[in-house]
Structures are given as structure tokens and as C-alpha cells.
Short mmCIF file of C-alpha atoms in Angstrom, two decimals:
data_model
loop_
_atom_site.label_atom_id
_atom_site.label_comp_id
_atom_site.label_asym_id
_atom_site.label_seq_id
_atom_site.Cartn_x
_atom_site.Cartn_y
_atom_site.Cartn_z
CA UNK R 1 27.66 -19.98 9.42
CA UNK R 2 29.83 -17.63 11.53
CA UNK R 3 30.85 -14.61 9.50
CA UNK R 4 27.76 -14.90 7.28
CA UNK R 5 25.07 -13.83 9.75
CA UNK R 6 25.33 -10.12 9.07
CA UNK R 7 25.02 -10.75 5.33
CA UNK R 8 21.99 -12.99 5.89
CA UNK R 9 20.39 -10.32 8.07
CA UNK R 10 20.92 -7.82 5.24
CA UNK R 11 19.26 -10.21 2.80
CA UNK R 12 16.30 -10.55 5.16
CA UNK R 13 15.93 -6.76 5.25
CA UNK R 14 16.19 -6.64 1.45
CA UNK R 15 13.56 -9.35 1.09
CA UNK R 16 11.24 -7.43 3.41
CA UNK R 17 11.77 -4.22 1.44
CA UNK R 18 11.04 -6.00 -1.85
CA UNK R 19 7.91 -7.60 -0.38
CA UNK R 20 6.72 -4.20 0.80
CA UNK R 21 7.31 -2.79 -2.68
CA UNK R 22 5.37 -5.61 -4.35
CA UNK R 23 2.42 -5.06 -1.98
CA UNK R 24 2.63 -1.25 -1.97
CA UNK R 25 -0.14 -0.57 -4.57
CA UNK R 26 -2.64 -2.21 -2.20
CA UNK R 27 -0.94 -1.71 1.15
CA UNK R 28 -0.39 2.07 1.07
CA UNK R 29 -3.97 3.05 0.03
CA UNK R 30 -5.32 0.58 2.58
CA UNK R 31 -3.21 2.00 5.39
CA UNK R 32 -3.73 5.67 4.49
CA UNK R 33 -7.39 5.62 3.46
CA UNK R 34 -9.38 2.44 3.88
CA UNK R 35 -8.25 1.59 7.40
CA UNK R 36 -8.84 5.15 8.59
CA UNK R 37 -12.22 5.48 6.88
CA UNK R 38 -13.60 2.10 8.01
CA UNK R 39 -16.05 1.78 10.88
CA UNK R 40 -13.42 0.09 13.06
CA UNK R 41 -10.34 1.95 11.90
CA UNK R 42 -6.99 1.32 13.57
CA UNK R 43 -8.03 2.53 17.02
CA UNK R 44 -8.34 -1.05 18.16
CA UNK R 45 -10.93 -3.01 20.14
CA UNK R 46 -11.13 -3.81 23.85
CA UNK R 47 -10.09 -7.31 24.82
CA UNK R 48 -13.66 -8.42 25.53
CA UNK R 49 -14.81 -7.39 22.04
CA UNK R 50 -11.71 -8.76 20.32
CA UNK R 51 -12.12 -12.10 22.12
CA UNK R 52 -15.55 -12.68 20.59
CA UNK R 53 -15.49 -16.02 18.81
CA UNK R 54 -12.98 -17.75 21.07
CA UNK R 55 -12.97 -21.56 21.11
CA UNK R 56 -13.78 -23.08 24.55
CA UNK R 57 -10.82 -25.08 25.84
CA UNK R 58 -13.03 -28.18 26.21
CA UNK R 59 -13.79 -28.01 22.48
CA UNK R 60 -10.08 -27.66 21.70
CA UNK R 61 -9.37 -30.84 23.65
CA UNK R 62 -12.21 -32.68 21.95
CA UNK R 63 -10.90 -31.51 18.57
CA UNK R 64 -7.80 -33.61 19.10
CA UNK R 65 -10.03 -36.64 19.66
CA UNK R 66 -11.76 -36.54 16.31
CA UNK R 67 -13.81 -33.42 15.71
CA UNK R 68 -11.48 -30.55 14.75
CA UNK R 69 -13.88 -29.09 12.17
CA UNK R 70 -16.99 -31.18 12.62
CA UNK R 71 -20.23 -30.52 10.78
CA UNK R 72 -23.58 -32.07 11.61
CA UNK R 73 -24.19 -35.41 9.99
CA UNK R 74 -20.56 -35.91 8.93
CA UNK R 75 -18.26 -38.86 9.46
CA UNK R 76 -16.61 -39.11 12.87
CA UNK R 77 -14.42 -42.23 12.76
CA UNK R 78 -11.51 -41.82 10.35
CA UNK R 79 -9.75 -39.01 12.21
CA UNK R 80 -9.30 -40.85 15.55
CA UNK R 81 -8.36 -44.09 13.79
CA UNK R 82 -5.76 -42.60 11.43
CA UNK R 83 -5.24 -38.97 12.40
CA UNK R 84 -3.98 -39.45 15.95
CA UNK R 85 -1.59 -42.34 15.13
CA UNK R 86 -0.18 -40.38 12.21
CA UNK R 87 0.35 -37.35 14.47
CA UNK R 88 2.25 -39.56 16.89
CA UNK R 89 4.29 -41.07 14.05
CA UNK R 90 5.16 -37.58 12.81
CA UNK R 91 6.44 -36.58 16.23
CA UNK R 92 8.50 -39.80 16.38
CA UNK R 93 10.06 -39.29 12.92
CA UNK R 94 13.80 -39.69 13.55
CA UNK R 95 15.04 -37.76 10.54
CA UNK R 96 12.55 -34.88 11.06
CA UNK R 97 12.46 -34.82 14.85
CA UNK R 98 13.37 -31.13 15.09
CA UNK R 99 10.70 -30.27 12.54
CA UNK R 100 8.14 -32.32 14.46
CA UNK R 101 8.90 -30.52 17.70
CA UNK R 102 8.63 -27.16 15.93
CA UNK R 103 5.22 -27.86 14.40
CA UNK R 104 3.91 -29.53 17.55
CA UNK R 105 4.90 -26.49 19.59
CA UNK R 106 3.26 -24.29 16.95
CA UNK R 107 0.02 -26.29 17.19
CA UNK R 108 -0.02 -25.93 20.97
CA UNK R 109 0.66 -22.20 20.74
CA UNK R 110 -2.08 -21.71 18.13
CA UNK R 111 -4.50 -23.75 20.22
CA UNK R 112 -3.81 -21.52 23.22
CA UNK R 113 -4.34 -18.50 20.96
CA UNK R 114 -7.74 -19.76 19.78
CA UNK R 115 -9.10 -20.16 23.33
CA UNK R 116 -8.82 -16.37 23.70
CA UNK R 117 -8.77 -14.99 27.25
CA UNK R 118 -8.84 -18.53 28.68
CA UNK R 119 -5.04 -18.53 28.23
CA UNK R 120 -2.44 -15.73 28.42
CA UNK R 121 -1.43 -16.06 24.74
CA UNK R 122 -4.20 -14.05 23.07
CA UNK R 123 -4.24 -11.27 25.73
CA UNK R 124 -0.48 -10.91 25.24
CA UNK R 125 -0.95 -10.68 21.47
CA UNK R 126 -3.74 -8.16 21.99
CA UNK R 127 -1.29 -5.77 23.70
CA UNK R 128 1.19 -5.86 20.80
CA UNK R 129 1.17 -3.02 18.23
CA UNK R 130 -1.93 -3.46 16.01
CA UNK R 131 -2.77 -6.64 17.93
CA UNK R 132 -5.97 -5.02 19.18
CA UNK R 133 -7.17 -4.71 15.57
CA UNK R 134 -7.59 -8.51 15.32
CA UNK R 135 -10.98 -9.95 16.26
CA UNK R 136 -12.24 -13.52 16.79
CA UNK R 137 -9.26 -15.72 17.84
CA UNK R 138 -10.83 -18.76 16.14
CA UNK R 139 -9.96 -17.22 12.77
CA UNK R 140 -6.38 -18.41 13.25
CA UNK R 141 -7.70 -21.97 12.91
CA UNK R 142 -6.50 -22.18 9.29
CA UNK R 143 -2.89 -21.91 10.53
CA UNK R 144 -3.62 -24.50 13.22
CA UNK R 145 -4.98 -26.82 10.54
CA UNK R 146 -1.86 -26.18 8.44
CA UNK R 147 0.62 -27.23 11.13
CA UNK R 148 -1.47 -30.28 12.07
CA UNK R 149 -1.60 -31.22 8.39
CA UNK R 150 2.20 -30.99 8.17
CA UNK R 151 2.54 -33.23 11.24
CA UNK R 152 0.19 -35.79 9.63
CA UNK R 153 2.22 -35.64 6.41
CA UNK R 154 5.38 -36.28 8.44
CA UNK R 155 3.64 -39.26 10.05
CA UNK R 156 2.75 -40.64 6.61
CA UNK R 157 6.37 -40.19 5.54
CA UNK R 158 7.60 -41.96 8.70
CA UNK R 159 5.33 -44.94 7.98
CA UNK R 160 6.54 -45.03 4.38
CA UNK R 161 10.21 -45.02 5.44
CA UNK R 162 9.51 -47.75 8.03
CA UNK R 163 7.98 -50.04 5.42
CA UNK R 164 10.65 -49.30 2.80
CA UNK R 165 13.45 -50.21 5.21
CA UNK R 166 11.87 -53.66 5.42
CA UNK R 167 11.68 -54.02 1.66
CA UNK R 168 7.93 -53.42 1.30
CA UNK R 169 8.24 -50.60 -1.25
CA UNK R 170 4.89 -51.04 -3.01
CA UNK R 171 3.05 -51.46 0.26
CA UNK R 172 4.73 -48.29 1.54
CA UNK R 173 3.47 -46.28 -1.43
CA UNK R 174 -0.02 -47.74 -1.14
CA UNK R 175 -0.27 -47.02 2.58
CA UNK R 176 0.91 -43.44 2.02
CA UNK R 177 -1.67 -42.78 -0.71
CA UNK R 178 -4.50 -44.39 1.27
CA UNK R 179 -3.69 -42.49 4.48
CA UNK R 180 -3.43 -39.14 2.68
CA UNK R 181 -6.75 -39.64 0.88
CA UNK R 182 -8.60 -40.98 3.93
CA UNK R 183 -7.57 -38.19 6.28
CA UNK R 184 -7.87 -35.47 3.63
CA UNK R 185 -11.36 -36.50 2.53
CA UNK R 186 -12.49 -36.91 6.14
CA UNK R 187 -11.38 -33.42 7.16
CA UNK R 188 -12.87 -31.95 3.97
CA UNK R 189 -16.25 -33.57 4.60
CA UNK R 190 -16.36 -32.36 8.19
CA UNK R 191 -15.45 -28.74 7.59
CA UNK R 192 -18.23 -26.45 8.73
CA UNK R 193 -17.94 -23.89 5.90
CA UNK R 194 -20.79 -24.56 3.50
CA UNK R 195 -19.22 -22.67 0.62
CA UNK R 196 -16.38 -25.24 0.53
CA UNK R 197 -18.91 -27.87 -0.59
CA UNK R 198 -20.20 -27.34 -4.14
CA UNK R 199 -22.63 -30.23 -3.73
CA UNK R 200 -24.73 -28.38 -1.14
CA UNK R 201 -24.54 -24.84 -2.50
CA UNK R 202 -28.14 -25.14 -3.68
CA UNK R 203 -29.43 -26.09 -0.24
CA UNK R 204 -31.35 -23.64 1.98
CA UNK R 205 -28.39 -23.53 4.37
CA UNK R 206 -26.22 -22.04 1.65
CA UNK R 207 -28.69 -19.53 0.21
CA UNK R 208 -27.50 -16.74 2.50
CA UNK R 209 -23.97 -17.13 1.13
CA UNK R 210 -24.61 -17.70 -2.55
CA UNK R 211 -26.99 -14.86 -3.36
CA UNK R 212 -29.25 -17.31 -5.17
CA UNK R 213 -32.63 -16.47 -6.64
CA UNK R 214 -34.63 -17.36 -3.48
CA UNK R 215 -32.75 -14.64 -1.61
CA UNK R 216 -32.51 -12.02 -4.37
CA UNK R 217 -35.73 -12.44 -6.31
CA UNK R 218 -35.33 -9.53 -8.70
CA UNK R 219 -37.11 -9.37 -12.01
CA UNK R 220 -35.24 -8.63 -15.22
CA UNK R 221 -36.51 -5.06 -15.04
CA UNK R 222 -35.18 -4.67 -11.49
CA UNK R 223 -31.80 -5.98 -12.60
CA UNK R 224 -31.50 -3.36 -15.32
CA UNK R 225 -29.19 -0.50 -14.27
CA UNK R 226 -30.60 1.96 -16.80
CA UNK R 227 -31.77 4.40 -14.13
CA UNK R 228 -28.85 3.52 -11.80
CA UNK R 229 -31.23 3.39 -8.85
CA UNK R 230 -30.57 1.16 -5.87
CA UNK R 231 -32.58 -1.84 -4.63
CA UNK R 232 -33.16 -2.43 -0.93
CA UNK R 233 -33.43 -6.07 0.15
CA UNK R 234 -35.43 -6.74 3.31
CA UNK R 235 -33.88 -10.00 4.45
CA UNK R 236 -35.92 -12.52 6.44
CA UNK R 237 -35.06 -12.88 10.09
CA UNK R 238 -33.41 -16.23 9.37
CA UNK R 239 -30.85 -14.56 7.07
CA UNK R 240 -29.24 -11.87 9.19
CA UNK R 241 -25.86 -11.87 7.43
CA UNK R 242 -26.13 -10.40 3.94
CA UNK R 243 -24.27 -11.98 1.01
CA UNK R 244 -22.57 -10.02 -1.75
CA UNK R 245 -25.90 -9.85 -3.54
CA UNK R 246 -25.03 -6.76 -5.56
CA UNK R 247 -21.85 -8.24 -6.93
CA UNK R 248 -23.41 -11.65 -7.58
CA UNK R 249 -26.65 -10.34 -9.11
CA UNK R 250 -25.40 -7.29 -11.00
CA UNK R 251 -27.63 -4.86 -9.09
CA UNK R 252 -26.96 -1.76 -6.98
CA UNK R 253 -27.99 -3.28 -3.65
CA UNK R 254 -28.13 -2.37 0.00
CA UNK R 255 -27.70 -3.47 2.66
CA UNK R 256 -24.67 -5.70 2.37
CA UNK R 257 -22.38 -7.44 4.83
CA UNK R 258 -18.98 -5.71 4.98
CA UNK R 259 -16.83 -5.94 8.15
CA UNK R 260 -14.76 -2.91 7.06
CA UNK R 261 -17.73 -0.80 5.96
CA UNK R 262 -16.91 2.93 5.65
CA UNK R 263 -17.69 4.90 8.79
CA UNK R 264 -19.74 7.38 6.73
CA UNK R 265 -22.43 4.74 6.16
CA UNK R 266 -22.29 3.94 9.87
CA UNK R 267 -22.99 7.57 10.78
CA UNK R 268 -25.69 7.78 8.10
CA UNK R 269 -27.72 4.71 9.06
CA UNK R 270 -26.80 3.24 12.45
CA UNK R 271 -24.74 5.57 14.64
CA UNK R 272 -25.99 3.85 17.79
CA UNK R 273 -24.24 0.58 16.87
CA UNK R 274 -20.63 0.57 18.14
CA UNK R 275 -19.55 -2.16 15.69
CA UNK R 276 -21.74 -2.26 12.58
CA UNK R 277 -21.14 -4.44 9.54
CA UNK R 278 -23.96 -3.24 7.29
CA UNK R 279 -27.06 -5.04 8.62
CA UNK R 280 -30.15 -2.93 7.94
CA UNK R 281 -33.90 -3.43 8.08
CA UNK R 282 -36.84 -1.12 7.41
CA UNK R 283 -39.46 -3.34 9.05
CA UNK R 284 -38.02 -4.72 12.29
CA UNK R 285 -37.40 -1.41 14.09
CA UNK R 286 -33.77 -2.23 14.87
CA UNK R 287 -32.39 1.31 14.60
CA UNK R 288 -32.88 4.58 16.40
CA UNK R 289 -34.19 6.04 13.14
CA UNK R 290 -37.96 6.06 12.89
CA UNK R 291 -39.54 4.83 9.62
CA UNK R 292 -39.96 8.35 8.23
CA UNK R 293 -36.29 9.17 8.84
CA UNK R 294 -35.14 5.87 7.35
CA UNK R 295 -37.30 6.43 4.29
CA UNK R 296 -35.81 9.91 3.76
CA UNK R 297 -32.24 8.58 4.01
CA UNK R 298 -33.00 5.81 1.51
CA UNK R 299 -34.73 8.27 -0.84
CA UNK R 300 -31.64 10.48 -0.78
CA UNK R 301 -29.59 7.38 -1.58
CA UNK R 302 -31.66 6.76 -4.74
CA UNK R 303 -33.32 3.58 -3.45
CA UNK R 304 -36.18 3.25 -5.92
CA UNK R 305 -37.01 -0.44 -5.42
CA UNK R 306 -37.65 -2.63 -2.39
CA UNK R 307 -37.72 -6.40 -2.39
CA UNK R 308 -38.52 -9.01 0.25
CA UNK R 309 -38.66 -12.78 0.45
CA UNK R 310 -40.67 -15.10 2.67
CA UNK R 311 -39.77 -18.71 3.36
CA UNK R 312 -42.96 -19.58 5.21
CA UNK R 313 -46.45 -18.23 5.73
CA UNK R 314 -45.55 -16.57 9.04
CA UNK R 315 -43.21 -14.16 7.26
CA UNK R 316 -45.58 -13.34 4.40
CA UNK R 317 -47.06 -10.37 6.29
CA UNK R 318 -43.83 -8.46 5.63
CA UNK R 319 -44.99 -8.15 2.01
CA UNK R 320 -47.81 -5.85 3.06
CA UNK R 321 -45.58 -3.92 5.47
CA UNK R 322 -42.94 -3.40 2.80
CA UNK R 323 -45.51 -2.11 0.30
CA UNK R 324 -46.70 0.41 2.88
CA UNK R 325 -43.12 1.53 3.59
CA UNK R 326 -42.13 1.87 -0.09
CA UNK R 327 -45.32 3.74 -0.98
CA UNK R 328 -45.13 2.81 -4.65
CA UNK R 329 -46.75 0.35 -7.04
CA UNK R 330 -46.06 -3.38 -7.06
CA UNK R 331 -43.68 -4.31 -9.90
CA UNK R 332 -43.15 -8.02 -9.48
CA UNK R 333 -44.61 -10.76 -7.30
CA UNK R 334 -44.28 -14.51 -6.79
CA UNK R 335 -45.37 -16.77 -3.95
CA UNK R 336 -42.07 -16.09 -2.16
CA UNK R 337 -41.02 -12.61 -3.26
CA UNK R 338 -42.13 -9.12 -4.22
CA UNK R 339 -40.48 -6.07 -5.79
CA UNK R 340 -42.08 -2.70 -5.00
CA UNK R 341 -41.23 0.71 -6.48
CA UNK R 342 -40.72 3.89 -4.48
CA UNK R 343 -42.30 7.06 -5.82
CA UNK R 344 -40.30 9.43 -3.59
CA UNK R 345 -36.76 8.25 -4.39
CA UNK R 346 -34.41 10.90 -5.75
CA UNK R 347 -32.37 10.31 -8.92
CA UNK R 348 -28.87 8.87 -8.56
CA UNK R 349 -27.51 12.23 -9.80
CA UNK R 350 -29.27 15.60 -10.00
CA UNK R 351 -28.72 19.35 -9.87
CA UNK R 352 -30.11 21.70 -7.23
CA UNK R 353 -29.98 25.51 -6.97
CA UNK R 354 -30.64 25.86 -3.21
CA UNK R 355 -27.72 24.91 -0.95
CA UNK R 356 -27.45 25.01 2.84
CA UNK R 357 -24.17 24.72 4.74
CA UNK R 358 -23.40 22.45 7.71
CA UNK R 359 -20.31 22.52 9.91
CA UNK R 360 -19.47 18.81 9.65
CA UNK R 361 -20.82 15.44 8.56
CA UNK R 362 -22.88 14.74 11.68
CA UNK R 363 -24.44 18.21 11.57
CA UNK R 364 -25.30 17.67 7.91
CA UNK R 365 -27.04 14.36 8.66
CA UNK R 366 -29.01 15.97 11.52
CA UNK R 367 -30.08 18.70 9.12
CA UNK R 368 -31.11 16.08 6.53
CA UNK R 369 -33.48 14.55 9.09
CA UNK R 370 -34.94 17.85 10.29
CA UNK R 371 -38.47 18.86 9.34
CA UNK R 372 -37.37 22.11 7.68
CA UNK R 373 -35.18 20.35 5.10
CA UNK R 374 -36.82 19.80 1.70
CA UNK R 375 -34.95 17.05 -0.21
CA UNK R 376 -36.78 17.93 -3.43
CA UNK R 377 -35.48 21.53 -3.46
CA UNK R 378 -32.41 21.64 -1.21
CA UNK R 379 -28.99 20.09 -0.69
CA UNK R 380 -26.41 20.41 2.06
CA UNK R 381 -22.70 21.09 1.67
CA UNK R 382 -20.35 20.28 4.52
CA UNK R 383 -17.63 22.72 5.53
CA UNK R 384 -17.17 26.49 5.67
CA UNK R 385 -19.39 28.57 3.41
CA UNK R 386 -17.26 29.50 0.41
CA UNK R 387 -17.77 32.63 -1.65
CA UNK R 388 -18.70 30.46 -4.62
CA UNK R 389 -21.65 29.07 -2.63
CA UNK R 390 -23.15 32.50 -2.03
CA UNK R 391 -25.56 32.48 -5.04
CA UNK R 392 -26.83 29.01 -4.10
CA UNK R 393 -27.26 29.97 -0.45
CA UNK R 394 -29.11 33.12 -1.47
CA UNK R 395 -31.51 31.16 -3.69
CA UNK R 396 -32.83 29.36 -0.60
CA UNK R 397 -34.38 32.63 0.56
CA UNK R 398 -36.82 32.58 -2.34
CA UNK R 399 -40.39 31.63 -1.54
CA UNK R 400 -40.34 28.67 -3.90
CA UNK R 401 -36.82 27.45 -4.84
CA UNK R 402 -36.45 25.56 -8.08
CA UNK R 403 -36.92 21.79 -7.67
CA UNK R 404 -34.09 19.41 -8.39
CA UNK R 405 -33.40 18.36 -11.97
CA UNK R 406 -32.20 14.86 -12.88
CA UNK R 407 -28.75 14.67 -14.47
CA UNK R 408 -28.44 11.55 -16.65
CA UNK R 409 -25.47 9.28 -16.04
CA UNK R 410 -23.52 8.85 -19.26
CA UNK R 411 -21.33 5.93 -18.15
CA UNK R 412 -20.64 4.21 -14.86
CA UNK R 413 -17.80 2.01 -13.61
CA UNK R 414 -16.14 1.28 -10.28
CA UNK R 415 -13.51 4.00 -10.80
CA UNK R 416 -15.21 6.54 -13.08
CA UNK R 417 -18.67 8.10 -13.47
CA UNK R 418 -19.64 10.32 -16.41
CA UNK R 419 -22.66 12.65 -16.11
CA UNK R 420 -24.32 15.13 -18.49
CA UNK R 421 -25.67 18.05 -16.44
CA UNK R 422 -27.31 21.34 -17.27
CA UNK R 423 -28.71 24.21 -15.22
CA UNK R 424 -30.09 27.70 -15.95
CA UNK R 425 -28.50 29.24 -12.84
CA UNK R 426 -25.51 28.39 -10.64
CA UNK R 427 -26.19 24.90 -9.23
CA UNK R 428 -24.75 21.99 -7.33
CA UNK R 429 -24.50 18.59 -9.00
CA UNK R 430 -25.11 15.82 -6.45
CA UNK R 431 -24.06 12.21 -7.08
CA UNK R 432 -25.33 9.90 -4.33
CA UNK R 433 -22.12 7.85 -4.23
CA UNK R 434 -19.80 7.96 -1.25
CA UNK R 435 -17.52 10.97 -0.76
CA UNK R 436 -14.24 9.13 -0.20
CA UNK R 437 -10.52 10.03 -0.27
CA UNK R 438 -9.05 9.70 -3.74
CA UNK R 439 -12.16 10.71 -5.71
CA UNK R 440 -11.75 13.78 -7.92
CA UNK R 441 -13.95 15.56 -10.45
CA UNK R 442 -13.57 17.29 -13.81
CA UNK R 443 -16.09 19.68 -15.37
CA UNK R 444 -15.65 20.13 -19.12
CA UNK R 445 -12.15 18.54 -18.79
CA UNK R 446 -11.06 21.01 -16.10
CA UNK R 447 -10.59 19.73 -12.54
CA UNK R 448 -12.82 21.35 -9.92
CA UNK R 449 -13.07 21.08 -6.10
CA UNK R 450 -15.08 18.11 -4.84
CA UNK R 451 -17.59 18.86 -2.07
CA UNK R 452 -19.28 16.60 0.47
CA UNK R 453 -22.99 16.83 -0.39
CA UNK R 454 -25.85 15.74 1.87
CA UNK R 455 -23.41 14.54 4.50
CA UNK R 456 -21.71 11.60 2.76
CA UNK R 457 -22.17 12.01 -1.01
CA UNK R 458 -20.24 13.81 -3.78
CA UNK R 459 -21.02 17.23 -5.16
CA UNK R 460 -19.51 19.80 -7.54
CA UNK R 461 -20.49 23.40 -8.31
CA UNK R 462 -21.59 24.19 -11.87
CA UNK R 463 -22.07 27.44 -13.77
CA UNK R 464 -25.20 27.96 -15.89
CA UNK R 465 -25.16 25.94 -19.09
CA UNK R 466 -24.54 22.38 -20.29
CA UNK R 467 -21.61 20.47 -18.84
CA UNK R 468 -19.85 17.12 -19.13
CA UNK R 469 -18.83 16.01 -15.65
CA UNK R 470 -16.46 13.18 -14.84
CA UNK R 471 -15.89 11.80 -11.35
CA UNK R 472 -12.79 9.61 -11.27
CA UNK R 473 -10.86 7.70 -8.63
CA UNK R 474 -7.15 8.63 -8.65
CA UNK R 475 -5.69 8.60 -5.13
CA UNK R 476 -2.13 9.87 -4.72
CA UNK R 477 -1.44 6.89 -2.45
CA UNK R 478 -2.10 4.51 -5.34
CA UNK R 479 0.40 6.32 -7.58
CA UNK R 480 2.99 6.23 -4.79
CA UNK R 481 2.33 2.52 -4.32
CA UNK R 482 2.64 1.87 -8.06
CA UNK R 483 5.97 3.76 -8.14
CA UNK R 484 7.30 1.67 -5.24
CA UNK R 485 6.15 -1.46 -7.06
CA UNK R 486 8.15 -0.51 -10.15
CA UNK R 487 11.20 0.23 -8.00
CA UNK R 488 10.83 -3.16 -6.29
CA UNK R 489 10.58 -4.98 -9.62
CA UNK R 490 13.70 -3.26 -10.97
CA UNK R 491 15.58 -3.91 -7.74
CA UNK R 492 14.61 -7.59 -7.77
CA UNK R 493 15.81 -7.93 -11.36
CA UNK R 494 19.13 -6.39 -10.37
CA UNK R 495 19.52 -8.65 -7.34
CA UNK R 496 18.65 -11.85 -9.20
CA UNK R 497 20.56 -11.12 -12.43
CA UNK R 498 22.70 -14.22 -13.10
CA UNK R 499 26.44 -13.74 -12.70
CA UNK R 500 29.12 -15.95 -14.31
CA UNK R 501 30.71 -18.48 -11.98
CA UNK R 502 34.44 -18.24 -11.40
CA UNK R 503 36.43 -21.27 -12.52
CA UNK R 504 33.83 -22.82 -14.79
CA UNK R 505 30.37 -24.26 -14.33
CA UNK R 506 31.45 -27.74 -13.19
CA UNK R 507 34.11 -26.83 -10.69
CA UNK R 508 33.14 -27.80 -7.13
CA UNK R 509 34.14 -25.16 -4.53
CA UNK R 510 36.36 -26.32 -1.70
CA UNK R 511 33.83 -25.32 0.97
CA UNK R 512 30.87 -27.07 -0.69
CA UNK R 513 28.76 -29.34 1.53
CA UNK R 514 29.00 -33.11 1.37
CA UNK R 515 26.58 -34.24 -1.33
CA UNK R 516 26.24 -37.69 0.14
CA UNK R 517 22.97 -38.47 1.88
CA UNK R 518 21.81 -41.28 4.05
CA UNK R 519 19.61 -43.75 2.20
CA UNK R 520 16.70 -45.59 3.72
CA UNK R 521 18.85 -48.63 4.48
CA UNK R 522 21.43 -46.61 6.44
CA UNK R 523 24.24 -46.73 3.83
CA UNK R 524 25.92 -43.70 2.24
CA UNK R 525 25.55 -42.93 -1.43
CA UNK R 526 26.75 -40.15 -3.70
CA UNK R 527 23.73 -38.18 -4.98
CA UNK R 528 25.71 -35.47 -6.79
#
């Protein structure tokens, strides 16, 4: 109403501020760390790359005629018979005409968005701030489905009102229930996402998404994290997109499919790929790394087991190739899978007395792959050579530096790693987990500087003796986000605190709206 718009605008700003506060514990670390450290970052993508996955306009038109989310072998008759008439009825709904026009316009706009560069909508969005960070226009289809669903619901309501006005109340309810079930079940059965259908999750088509035993054939011994080593899965050619096998199988696994994978892994494994989501193979020769270089990188990453599956006889020869690559004994074998050990893998955490210095991450990785680097006796620290590194740098001049010594992991979780380490001379403790903003380290309950070791891993300097080391994840951004969350909660409690009404609870204000509504038969009735 006039005179209230400024107050409403203030409430909108307050609601936005409260929403930001509620999301701050996740939003601030994501914006400050994760987005900047990911392989894509916030630099944006060119329009051609961002438009990947657009829907052809012919398919969009056909979708309105019965196949909006069609899957092979699914029903194809209910949607045209009921869906289109209900859409038309929703647009013709007299009481909700404005709503129908709004959602119809939204559906058209979303459809033009999904066709990508075939219309001006997506290119215009791409030029908005952060618009170039969005990829695959078809991903907005869930909003398109939402507005179409609302239009269908309005059509069902229009049919129900039409029948009730003629006195057919029971028939109106029956028609509404039948139409909702028929259209809903039809769209559900024809959705192309296999993980929406529990009945087919055991089929071969779903194996790449479920992490089932045919895809991750690890023995009980391989599943045990006692040595905290990693397992490499050589996926068959037919399964190019990796599932969350580590999470679903309880194993330290690589590779894995992650669209926002940290850029450090990208530089470590596949720097030649401009947009890499974690796909990795040691047998197909898909990277610029030769087999010897790839084996060294995996050894430094504590990959001590390799597994492969074969779904037909033509792929069985990869068993022999994987055994040659791993270079270790066979641990486990079935007709469709093998697990092979690696004799050259380094421990997950170890101490080393010989340290070399590299200027930056890329220089450190180049040095890792050079022929004069000895992973059994040396480690690399990124950054300027500090005075505290001098004894470790000097030890590299010896004819035979001391080999690395395993440091047992005391406890391991997603946010904290405890290690018992000992060394007879100044040493560097290396943990082959990612060096990432927010990770810190304590040695004997005193915080120490955290170094980037071997390009992308974590390291800390230790004096001679026995030590209890604790790596822990405590980013400042998370504490700031938690503080803003508490402020938002307190502010929302203050805003929503109930206040006593002036003049009693039952007094109707003079400017209150008319409580009478129009009934289905056109008469007026008091609904107060």
C-alpha cells in the first residue's frame, strides 16, 4: 500500500541480511577458500564452454508434446492426454489468471534459457556478474519442471472448481486425485536420472552411480584403513564418470568425480586439461605424464593398492597391465576384479632429514618428476628457504642421506589427524594430505608453521626426539561465519518476539481487509 513501500523494502533488506547470516558458516569459507582453490575458481568460463549441455530447441518443442524427461522404454501417452489439457486449464483459471500468466511466462523464459546460445537469454545471463560461473544451461530444468508442475496443479484446481459449481463434489475430488497421480507417476517413470529409481539401482546402468561391488571390488583387507594407504581404481572404459566410491565403500580412493576439485590436484596430475573433474587412468595413456611419472606421483600419494574390474573378456587384459604397473603381489582376484599391492608406495605420513626448496608449487612438481629427485630420501618444501631449513638442506649434501621413516597415524578424521613422530636429527614430517587454507598444526600442543611439502601436501619441521603432532582444520572464515550465524539467530529472535496487541486480542482494526470471500457458487460468505 502507498506509504508502506519503504518499510517493506527495509524488511526485504533485513530478510536478506538474516538469510546471509544463517548461511554464513558455509557461504564465507566457500567464497574465500573453496571457490578460489577449485580448478574452475570464480574466473568464469567462455560462453562456448558454459553453453555445453544446452537443449536443442527442437527437443524443447517436443518436450511440450509428451517427452519432457523421457527415458528409454518408458510410457509416452499420459502426458499428452492429461498434461497438455491441464496446462491449458491452468492458464484459463479465472481466479488465478495472473498467477497462470506469471508461471507460463516463467516456463517460456526458462525454456529459452535451456536452449543456451540458440536464444539471447542465456548469453545475456552469462554476461551478468558471476553468470559466467554457471555451466550447462539444461541444469535449470528442475525450475522449469517446477513451474510446469504448478501450472498443472492450477489446471487440476480449475477442473475441480468447474465440477463443484455444478454440484459434482465427489466427482471433483476423484478427478483431482486421479489427475495428480496419473501425471505425477508418468513424469516420475520417465525421468532420465537412474538414481531416482530405487527399483533399478542394482542394474548395470546404475553401477557407475551407486559404487556397488561390481565397480569397487575390494576385499575386506583392502577396505581396512589400518595403514591409511590409498587405493587406485582403474575404471573400465564404459564407466568414465567416477562415483563417490571412497565415501560409499569406506576406503581412501582415487580417482573420484568432483566438479569443484582443488586446483592443486589438477596441477599434480593433469595440468594439460583445461577443465578437469578428477578422471584419471594409469593404463589408457590419457595424460601427458608417462607411466613412470604417474607411478611416482601415486607413490608419493601413498597409493599402495590398485584395483580393476572387467565386464567382458575384451577388457580382461587390463588385469595383466595393471599388475605390471603396480609392480607388487596379487592380493585378491575374482573373475571380474583384482586387487594388486604396490611395493614402492610411500607411507601416508613419514619423516625425512633431507629437504630441497622450490620457488612455487609448479616448480616443486617439476622437481618431483626429475631424475635427480629421490623420493625415498628427499622431500621438497615450497617457498623461500628459511633459516630453520638450513640443517635439512645441508643434510642433502651427504653422500647417503638417511632414508625416510614411517610416522604412524594415531587417529584420523575429516578435520583432525594425529601422528606420533620421532627423529634423531632435525627432520620434516610429511603428511600426504592436501595443503589447503584453514589447516593448522600443533607439535607437542604448541602451534607451529605449516609448510607445503612435495608440492601439494602438508609438512611441519620437527626437532630431534619423540613428538605428538596434530593437524587440525580451523579456518578463520568458519569462525567468522559462525559468529555471523549467532548474530543472525539473536536478531531474528528480536524481530519475531511477540508483542501485545493494543485494544485486546479480539478487536478488529478499522483498516482490516474484508474477510468475506467468494464461494464456488458465486455468493459471498463471512469466513472470519
